[in-house]
XYZ file of N, CA and C in Angstrom:
606
model
N 135.398 107.586 109.260
C 134.244 108.345 108.628
C 132.969 107.884 109.192
N 131.978 108.700 109.308
C 130.652 108.041 109.694
C 129.569 107.885 108.663
N 129.076 106.490 108.544
C 128.381 106.300 107.453
C 127.057 107.105 107.637
N 126.541 106.989 106.250
C 125.495 107.896 106.191
C 124.023 107.693 106.986
N 123.664 106.604 107.390
C 122.741 106.456 108.276
C 122.674 107.035 109.707
N 124.091 106.804 110.027
C 124.567 106.732 111.238
C 124.742 108.397 111.476
N 125.295 109.229 110.578
C 125.243 110.763 110.497
C 124.157 110.900 110.565
N 122.796 110.475 109.877
C 121.752 111.247 109.872
C 121.066 110.915 111.085
N 121.243 110.019 111.809
C 120.838 109.817 113.097
C 121.437 110.821 114.156
N 122.470 111.061 114.076
C 123.365 111.898 114.872
C 122.720 113.379 114.583
N 122.614 113.667 113.399
C 122.013 114.988 113.144
C 120.449 115.340 113.710
N 119.962 114.045 113.687
C 118.518 113.990 113.985
C 118.552 114.570 115.397
N 119.513 113.766 116.121
C 119.525 113.880 117.724
C 119.732 115.448 117.983
N 120.900 116.138 117.466
C 121.442 117.436 117.750
C 120.186 118.353 117.279
N 119.511 117.947 116.423
C 118.381 119.120 115.951
C 116.860 118.638 117.125
N 116.791 117.490 117.406
C 115.795 117.420 118.469
C 116.221 118.160 120.001
N 117.282 118.237 120.355
C 117.598 118.703 121.357
C 117.626 120.322 121.204
N 117.860 120.816 119.888
C 117.854 122.107 119.321
C 116.628 122.888 119.378
N 115.853 122.143 118.287
C 114.814 122.677 117.746
C 113.643 123.099 118.834
N 113.201 121.801 119.329
C 111.997 121.700 120.290
C 110.754 122.156 120.181
N 110.136 122.406 121.364
C 108.502 122.742 121.162
C 108.424 123.842 122.044
N 107.559 124.349 122.375
C 107.046 125.428 123.332
C 105.697 125.852 123.760
N 105.487 126.822 124.724
C 104.033 126.909 125.194
C 103.176 127.592 123.949
N 102.050 127.555 123.951
C 101.158 128.220 123.035
C 101.168 129.628 122.765
N 101.934 130.430 123.772
C 102.020 131.562 123.901
C 103.131 131.931 123.152
N 104.395 131.226 123.018
C 105.535 131.734 122.841
C 105.745 131.324 121.405
N 106.694 131.916 120.678
C 107.087 132.024 119.241
C 107.026 130.381 118.892
N 107.056 130.391 117.562
C 106.888 129.158 116.937
C 108.199 128.217 117.040
N 109.185 129.122 117.014
C 110.729 128.553 117.178
C 111.282 129.165 118.238
N 111.983 128.957 119.316
C 111.612 127.501 119.734
C 110.000 127.437 119.956
N 109.503 126.283 119.839
C 108.253 126.172 119.925
C 107.580 124.575 120.439
N 106.280 124.472 121.257
C 105.872 123.588 121.149
C 104.920 123.187 119.961
N 105.005 124.082 118.824
C 104.460 124.085 117.947
C 105.018 122.793 116.928
N 106.071 122.341 117.355
C 106.549 121.213 116.482
C 106.956 120.069 117.614
N 106.848 118.923 117.285
C 107.065 117.852 118.103
C 108.508 117.680 118.283
N 109.019 117.525 117.121
C 110.472 117.401 117.146
C 110.970 118.004 115.425
N 112.175 118.149 115.602
C 112.768 118.647 114.079
C 114.283 118.134 114.184
N 114.361 117.614 112.959
C 115.735 117.062 112.670
C 116.511 117.798 111.542
N 117.915 117.772 111.807
C 118.826 118.451 110.754
C 119.737 117.749 110.394
N 120.130 117.494 108.954
C 120.934 116.600 108.459
C 121.556 117.728 107.512
N 123.221 117.358 107.339
C 123.898 117.986 106.251
C 123.304 118.169 104.795
N 122.988 116.715 104.542
C 122.530 116.697 103.106
C 121.219 115.252 103.241
N 120.638 115.375 102.129
C 119.409 114.491 102.179
C 120.222 113.010 102.044
N 120.060 111.796 102.843
C 120.702 110.655 102.906
C 119.945 109.542 101.515
N 120.857 108.912 101.414
C 120.332 107.926 100.104
C 119.465 107.188 100.683
N 119.411 106.806 102.083
C 118.492 105.873 102.701
C 118.618 106.002 104.218
N 117.484 106.582 104.950
C 117.454 106.648 106.346
C 117.702 105.802 106.917
N 117.997 105.913 108.547
C 118.175 104.772 109.305
C 116.910 104.058 109.276
N 116.624 102.673 109.296
C 115.338 101.972 109.334
C 114.367 101.802 108.032
N 114.895 102.694 107.109
C 114.142 102.622 105.875
C 114.902 101.627 104.814
N 114.522 100.347 104.439
C 115.285 99.823 103.278
C 114.827 100.222 101.961
N 115.772 99.951 100.941
C 115.522 100.324 99.599
C 114.661 99.306 99.003
N 113.781 99.652 97.888
C 113.017 98.712 97.362
C 111.939 99.430 96.585
N 110.720 98.819 96.249
C 109.839 99.333 95.166
C 109.111 100.281 96.138
N 108.665 101.194 95.307
C 107.720 102.222 96.270
C 106.528 101.508 96.703
N 106.095 102.041 97.934
C 104.773 101.493 98.804
C 103.896 102.718 98.794
N 102.752 102.370 98.819
C 102.007 103.541 98.978
C 101.996 104.434 100.052
N 102.071 105.553 100.204
C 102.423 106.548 101.324
C 101.000 106.210 102.204
N 101.419 106.454 103.523
C 100.522 106.574 104.478
C 99.646 108.122 104.501
N 98.441 107.868 104.537
C 97.438 109.040 104.289
C 96.976 109.460 105.947
N 96.502 108.347 106.790
C 95.711 108.592 107.921
C 96.477 108.130 108.970
N 96.011 108.046 110.259
C 96.385 107.566 111.478
C 95.260 107.627 112.399
N 94.761 106.528 113.099
C 93.886 106.628 113.881
C 94.414 105.733 115.125
N 93.937 106.601 116.410
C 94.279 105.809 117.650
C 92.891 105.856 118.806
N 92.337 104.732 118.557
C 90.973 104.686 119.250
C 90.929 105.283 120.775
N 91.939 104.572 121.410
C 92.348 104.857 122.736
C 92.318 106.228 123.140
N 92.651 106.951 122.306
C 92.762 108.707 122.864
C 92.148 109.489 121.903
N 91.056 108.913 121.040
C 90.401 109.802 120.087
C 91.055 110.281 119.002
N 92.166 109.878 118.623
C 92.882 110.453 117.334
C 92.478 109.900 116.233
N 91.949 110.507 115.158
C 91.852 110.293 113.603
C 92.524 111.462 112.809
N 93.334 111.110 112.279
C 94.298 112.397 111.612
C 94.722 112.023 110.635
N 94.264 112.816 109.467
C 94.994 112.777 108.170
C 96.681 112.883 108.609
N 97.538 112.643 107.566
C 99.082 112.553 107.251
C 99.253 113.237 106.486
N 100.222 114.425 106.765
C 101.023 115.116 105.772
C 102.385 114.444 105.668
N 102.987 114.498 104.529
C 104.612 114.250 104.474
C 105.283 115.065 105.065
N 106.370 114.726 105.986
C 107.227 115.771 106.355
C 108.785 115.207 105.415
N 109.283 116.042 104.790
C 110.549 115.709 104.558
C 111.622 116.722 105.064
N 112.570 117.330 104.147
C 113.737 118.046 104.511
C 113.145 119.435 104.361
N 113.691 120.473 104.952
C 113.461 121.907 104.545
C 114.673 122.134 103.636
N 114.776 123.346 103.164
C 115.990 123.663 102.485
C 117.422 123.934 103.351
N 116.850 123.987 104.818
C 118.239 124.238 105.556
C 118.420 122.765 106.091
N 117.861 121.605 105.840
C 118.480 120.576 105.846
C 117.608 119.882 107.292
N 116.713 120.706 107.812
C 115.810 120.286 109.196
C 114.574 119.596 108.640
N 114.301 118.899 109.410
C 112.937 117.902 108.964
C 111.890 118.716 109.239
N 110.880 118.621 108.262
C 109.636 119.561 108.401
C 108.809 119.136 109.506
N 107.953 119.837 110.293
C 107.006 119.290 111.182
C 105.684 120.147 110.640
N 104.795 119.633 111.040
C 103.253 120.004 110.803
C 103.142 121.732 111.147
N 102.559 122.377 110.182
C 102.567 123.911 110.484
C 101.451 124.232 111.903
N 101.934 124.806 112.719
C 101.080 125.258 113.895
C 99.690 125.225 113.783
N 99.325 125.831 112.467
C 97.784 126.425 112.249
C 96.951 124.913 111.695
N 98.192 123.591 111.517
C 97.366 122.086 110.980
C 97.983 121.628 112.409
N 97.734 121.961 113.479
C 98.170 121.335 115.284
C 97.431 120.220 114.961
N 96.126 119.996 114.695
C 95.392 118.818 114.935
C 95.735 117.435 113.809
N 96.735 117.874 112.983
C 97.157 116.613 111.715
C 98.819 116.368 112.144
N 98.969 115.023 112.100
C 100.063 114.574 112.497
C 101.063 114.261 111.107
N 102.068 114.248 111.041
C 103.079 113.863 109.807
C 104.026 112.720 109.856
N 103.992 112.346 108.578
C 104.930 110.885 108.535
C 106.066 111.307 108.141
N 107.145 111.072 108.584
C 108.655 111.649 108.355
C 108.827 110.378 107.327
N 109.186 111.218 105.673
C 109.065 110.352 104.660
C 110.718 109.708 104.577
N 111.605 110.095 105.317
C 112.927 109.627 105.671
C 113.072 108.303 106.413
N 111.994 108.041 106.816
C 112.066 106.721 107.712
C 111.286 105.601 106.875
N 110.813 104.465 107.445
C 110.064 103.483 106.987
C 108.723 103.930 106.365
N 108.228 103.136 105.363
C 106.751 103.445 105.220
C 105.925 102.241 106.503
N 104.990 103.071 106.936
C 104.457 102.147 108.115
C 103.842 100.894 107.641
N 103.938 99.868 108.127
C 103.514 98.468 107.562
C 104.563 97.529 106.928
N 105.852 98.449 106.517
C 106.849 97.506 105.692
C 108.081 97.499 106.947
N 109.028 96.837 106.397
C 110.208 96.470 107.567
C 110.794 97.734 107.715
N 110.916 98.005 109.113
C 111.715 98.985 109.459
C 110.960 99.907 110.593
N 111.722 101.121 110.887
C 110.954 102.185 111.929
C 110.182 103.111 111.105
N 109.052 102.822 111.171
C 108.234 104.176 110.873
C 108.023 105.245 111.839
N 108.272 106.510 111.374
C 108.137 107.705 112.324
C 107.105 108.756 112.073
N 106.206 108.930 112.954
C 105.148 109.907 112.855
C 105.121 110.851 113.976
N 105.013 112.249 113.677
C 105.428 113.177 114.414
C 104.168 114.023 114.698
N 103.732 114.399 115.767
C 102.626 115.121 115.880
C 103.152 116.315 117.162
N 102.332 117.342 117.161
C 101.978 118.323 118.065
C 101.593 117.970 119.390
N 102.081 118.220 120.185
C 101.504 118.114 121.540
C 100.190 119.469 121.761
N 101.105 120.715 121.711
C 100.240 121.961 121.918
C 100.858 123.016 120.826
N 100.122 123.837 120.670
C 100.885 125.026 119.896
C 100.030 126.198 120.503
N 100.381 127.010 119.905
C 100.114 128.584 120.005
C 98.280 128.640 119.877
N 97.956 127.966 118.939
C 96.371 127.834 118.880
C 95.670 126.973 119.937
N 96.475 126.100 120.762
C 95.842 125.407 121.619
C 96.285 123.829 121.650
N 95.366 123.140 122.159
C 95.762 121.683 122.238
C 96.067 120.949 120.865
N 96.579 120.037 120.672
C 97.155 119.570 119.370
C 96.803 117.899 119.101
N 97.117 117.319 117.971
C 96.587 116.055 117.493
C 97.550 114.854 118.797
N 98.536 115.118 119.244
C 99.156 114.365 120.176
C 99.245 114.700 121.838
N 97.951 115.594 121.989
C 98.083 116.071 123.288
C 97.713 114.951 124.342
N 97.349 113.987 124.176
C 96.819 112.838 125.171
C 97.695 111.678 124.858
N 98.718 111.822 124.039
C 99.674 110.530 123.716
C 100.034 109.808 125.032
N 100.277 110.715 126.049
C 100.876 109.912 127.123
C 99.761 109.116 127.842
N 98.608 109.333 127.537
C 97.614 108.512 128.160
C 97.396 106.764 127.333
N 98.240 106.728 126.423
C 98.246 105.454 125.811
C 98.991 104.489 127.068
N 98.445 103.020 126.551
C 98.843 102.135 127.511
C 99.361 100.930 126.710
N 99.966 99.660 127.333
C 100.759 99.133 126.389
C 99.315 98.082 126.033
N 99.371 97.726 124.758
C 98.134 96.912 124.010
C 97.172 97.941 123.072
N 97.354 98.916 123.289
C 96.526 99.908 122.611
C 96.823 99.879 121.062
N 95.687 100.085 120.177
C 95.812 99.833 118.713
C 96.045 101.107 118.247
N 96.913 100.837 117.113
C 97.329 102.388 116.511
C 97.012 101.708 114.818
N 96.235 102.414 113.628
C 96.022 101.960 112.639
C 96.781 103.289 111.701
N 97.214 102.673 110.643
C 97.718 103.723 109.441
C 97.300 103.024 108.345
N 96.239 104.221 107.547
C 95.851 103.599 106.204
C 96.796 104.502 105.420
N 96.930 103.462 104.047
C 97.455 104.174 103.113
C 96.860 104.593 101.972
N 97.331 105.041 101.076
C 96.535 105.894 99.886
C 95.941 104.804 99.066
N 96.449 103.374 99.134
C 95.556 102.398 98.555
C 94.386 101.729 99.427
N 94.375 102.184 100.547
C 93.254 101.825 101.281
C 93.831 100.651 102.630
N 95.017 100.340 102.278
C 95.513 99.362 103.240
C 95.697 99.512 104.519
N 95.212 98.957 105.333
C 95.658 99.381 106.909
C 96.855 98.779 107.490
N 97.689 99.429 108.148
C 98.607 98.697 109.148
C 98.437 98.953 110.170
N 97.886 97.851 111.109
C 97.870 97.808 112.265
C 98.907 97.702 113.236
N 99.091 98.534 114.375
C 100.268 98.080 115.416
C 99.605 98.093 116.794
N 100.348 97.608 117.663
C 99.909 97.359 119.141
C 101.032 98.142 119.901
N 100.804 99.176 120.782
C 101.587 99.736 121.860
C 102.232 98.829 122.449
N 103.976 98.762 122.581
C 104.531 97.934 123.384
C 105.456 98.528 124.522
N 105.142 99.948 124.657
C 105.749 100.743 125.451
C 106.011 102.344 124.841
N 106.213 102.966 125.962
C 106.395 104.628 126.002
C 107.629 104.842 126.786
N 108.093 106.059 126.829
C 109.205 106.917 127.336
C 109.077 107.965 127.436
N 109.266 108.659 128.221
C 109.626 110.124 128.260
C 111.210 110.472 128.753
N 111.734 111.065 127.922
C 113.440 111.158 127.731
C 113.610 112.623 127.808
N 114.770 113.121 128.152
C 115.316 114.487 128.073
C 115.751 114.582 126.445
N 115.329 115.742 126.167
C 116.063 116.069 124.996
C 117.479 115.919 124.713
N 118.411 116.034 125.827
C 119.982 115.989 125.777
C 119.995 114.628 125.832
N 119.037 113.755 126.206
C 119.560 111.942 126.131
C 118.655 111.670 124.922
N 118.356 111.719 124.028
C 117.212 111.348 123.179
C 117.838 110.198 122.448
N 116.805 109.027 122.669
C 117.546 107.987 122.341
C 117.342 107.559 120.700
N 118.417 108.009 119.998
C 118.616 108.110 118.720
C 118.664 106.652 117.608
N 119.244 105.999 118.475
C 119.280 104.569 117.657
C 118.052 103.845 117.772
N 117.345 103.950 118.971
C 115.986 103.364 119.485
C 115.034 103.758 118.278
N 115.207 105.042 117.924
C 113.699 105.595 117.510
C 114.210 105.665 115.831
N 115.123 105.882 115.286
C 115.373 106.053 113.794
C 116.320 104.966 113.686
N 117.061 104.161 114.396
C 117.862 102.976 113.905
C 117.412 101.858 113.094
N 117.974 101.148 112.267
C 117.699 100.235 111.282
C 117.329 98.934 112.067
N 115.940 98.602 111.767
C 115.396 97.155 112.549
C 114.998 96.397 111.262
N 114.734 95.157 111.314
C 114.459 94.357 110.657
C 112.676 93.979 110.614
N 112.051 94.204 111.862
C 110.525 94.143 112.222
C 110.012 95.434 111.565
N 108.629 95.115 111.670
C 107.971 96.289 111.158
C 107.213 96.973 112.283
N 108.066 98.408 112.571
C 107.577 99.003 113.802
C 107.316 100.634 113.809
N 106.597 100.973 114.640
C 106.075 102.457 114.526
C 106.514 103.167 115.870
N 106.815 104.240 115.497
C 107.393 105.522 116.456
C 106.273 106.556 116.551
N 105.925 106.889 117.556
C 104.981 108.333 117.687
C 105.913 109.308 118.569
N 106.154 110.328 118.263
C 106.969 111.289 118.850
C 106.351 112.552 119.052
N 106.317 113.124 120.122
C 105.937 114.581 120.830
C 106.668 115.129 121.744
N 106.432 116.451 122.075
C 107.029 117.130 122.972
C 106.290 116.726 124.409
N 107.240 116.661 125.624
C 106.320 116.697 126.659
C 107.426 117.450 128.214
N 106.579 117.452 129.207
C 107.513 117.618 130.139
C 107.473 119.200 130.419
N 107.963 119.682 131.433
C 108.055 120.969 132.084
C 108.964 121.804 131.012
N 108.821 123.286 131.098
C 109.424 124.345 130.105
C 110.645 124.496 131.121
N 111.779 124.646 130.215
C 112.902 125.378 130.630
C 112.664 127.102 130.674
N 113.468 127.865 131.135
C 113.336 129.283 131.335
C 113.021 130.028 130.167
N 113.589 129.488 128.737
C 113.113 129.989 127.648
C 111.873 129.415 126.885
N 111.124 128.809 127.565
C 109.910 128.435 127.138
C 110.056 127.203 126.335
N 111.045 126.263 126.360
C 111.261 125.162 125.566
C 110.631 123.833 126.363
N 109.998 122.926 126.300
C 109.615 121.651 126.878
C 111.020 120.727 127.045
N 111.320 120.589 128.252
C 112.882 119.783 128.159
C 112.577 118.207 127.845
N 111.637 117.789 127.171
C 111.512 116.218 127.297
C 110.626 115.854 125.731
N 110.942 114.815 125.476
C 110.350 114.337 124.321
C 109.535 112.896 125.046
N 108.193 112.899 124.336
C 107.363 111.436 124.692
C 107.595 110.686 123.527
N 107.774 109.417 123.402
C 107.939 108.181 122.391
C 107.101 107.307 122.877
N 106.296 106.807 121.842
C 105.520 105.684 121.865
C 106.024 104.666 120.899
N 106.211 103.475 121.355
C 106.680 102.435 120.755
C 105.625 101.498 120.395
N 105.678 100.796 118.787
C 104.568 100.065 118.687
C 104.998 99.087 117.688
N 104.378 97.681 117.455
C 104.752 96.990 116.671
C 103.579 96.317 115.770
N 104.060 96.009 114.418
C 102.794 95.526 113.557
C 102.190 94.027 114.389
N 101.009 94.246 113.963
C 100.253 92.834 114.234
C 100.331 91.805 113.453
């Protein structure tokens, strides 16, 4: 039997390879309108990397000065069909926090998803690939508290080899992952890669 966190992570991987993103002129699905999408059979009791405990103020804004990002954060949960929500294409300049992962600044892996491009043009994480080690990311919560992270690395991975455990797996440290689409397009208009930025709380 697969335990719930692992089952969830595997389902996230399957959807990342299937849903993808597309060019700005292509339909939303497959689309570059969504940085990633994830599918789970049912909503898990606790997603990988998210410890149980008292409620913490939700994140409402993310800033990345090095690439000029200053974005509100919408909550991204699960759609009725079990896929993870992504920001609507018409709100491509806004990123979203996946509520099934950790709260930024709390122990565990927090995940923020943003578009690279949409059919409306460049989007919030268009320049994510320009981030370098040591860059600062700040996430402000609804109580006005700022969690500060330092970029430790980034990688471009094929969607067929998405590092599910590294991104969504349970960790004790306070870490953050930013995810978007990247790379060339396949014949169907799907970017074949994901760009992942890893950061650790200061």
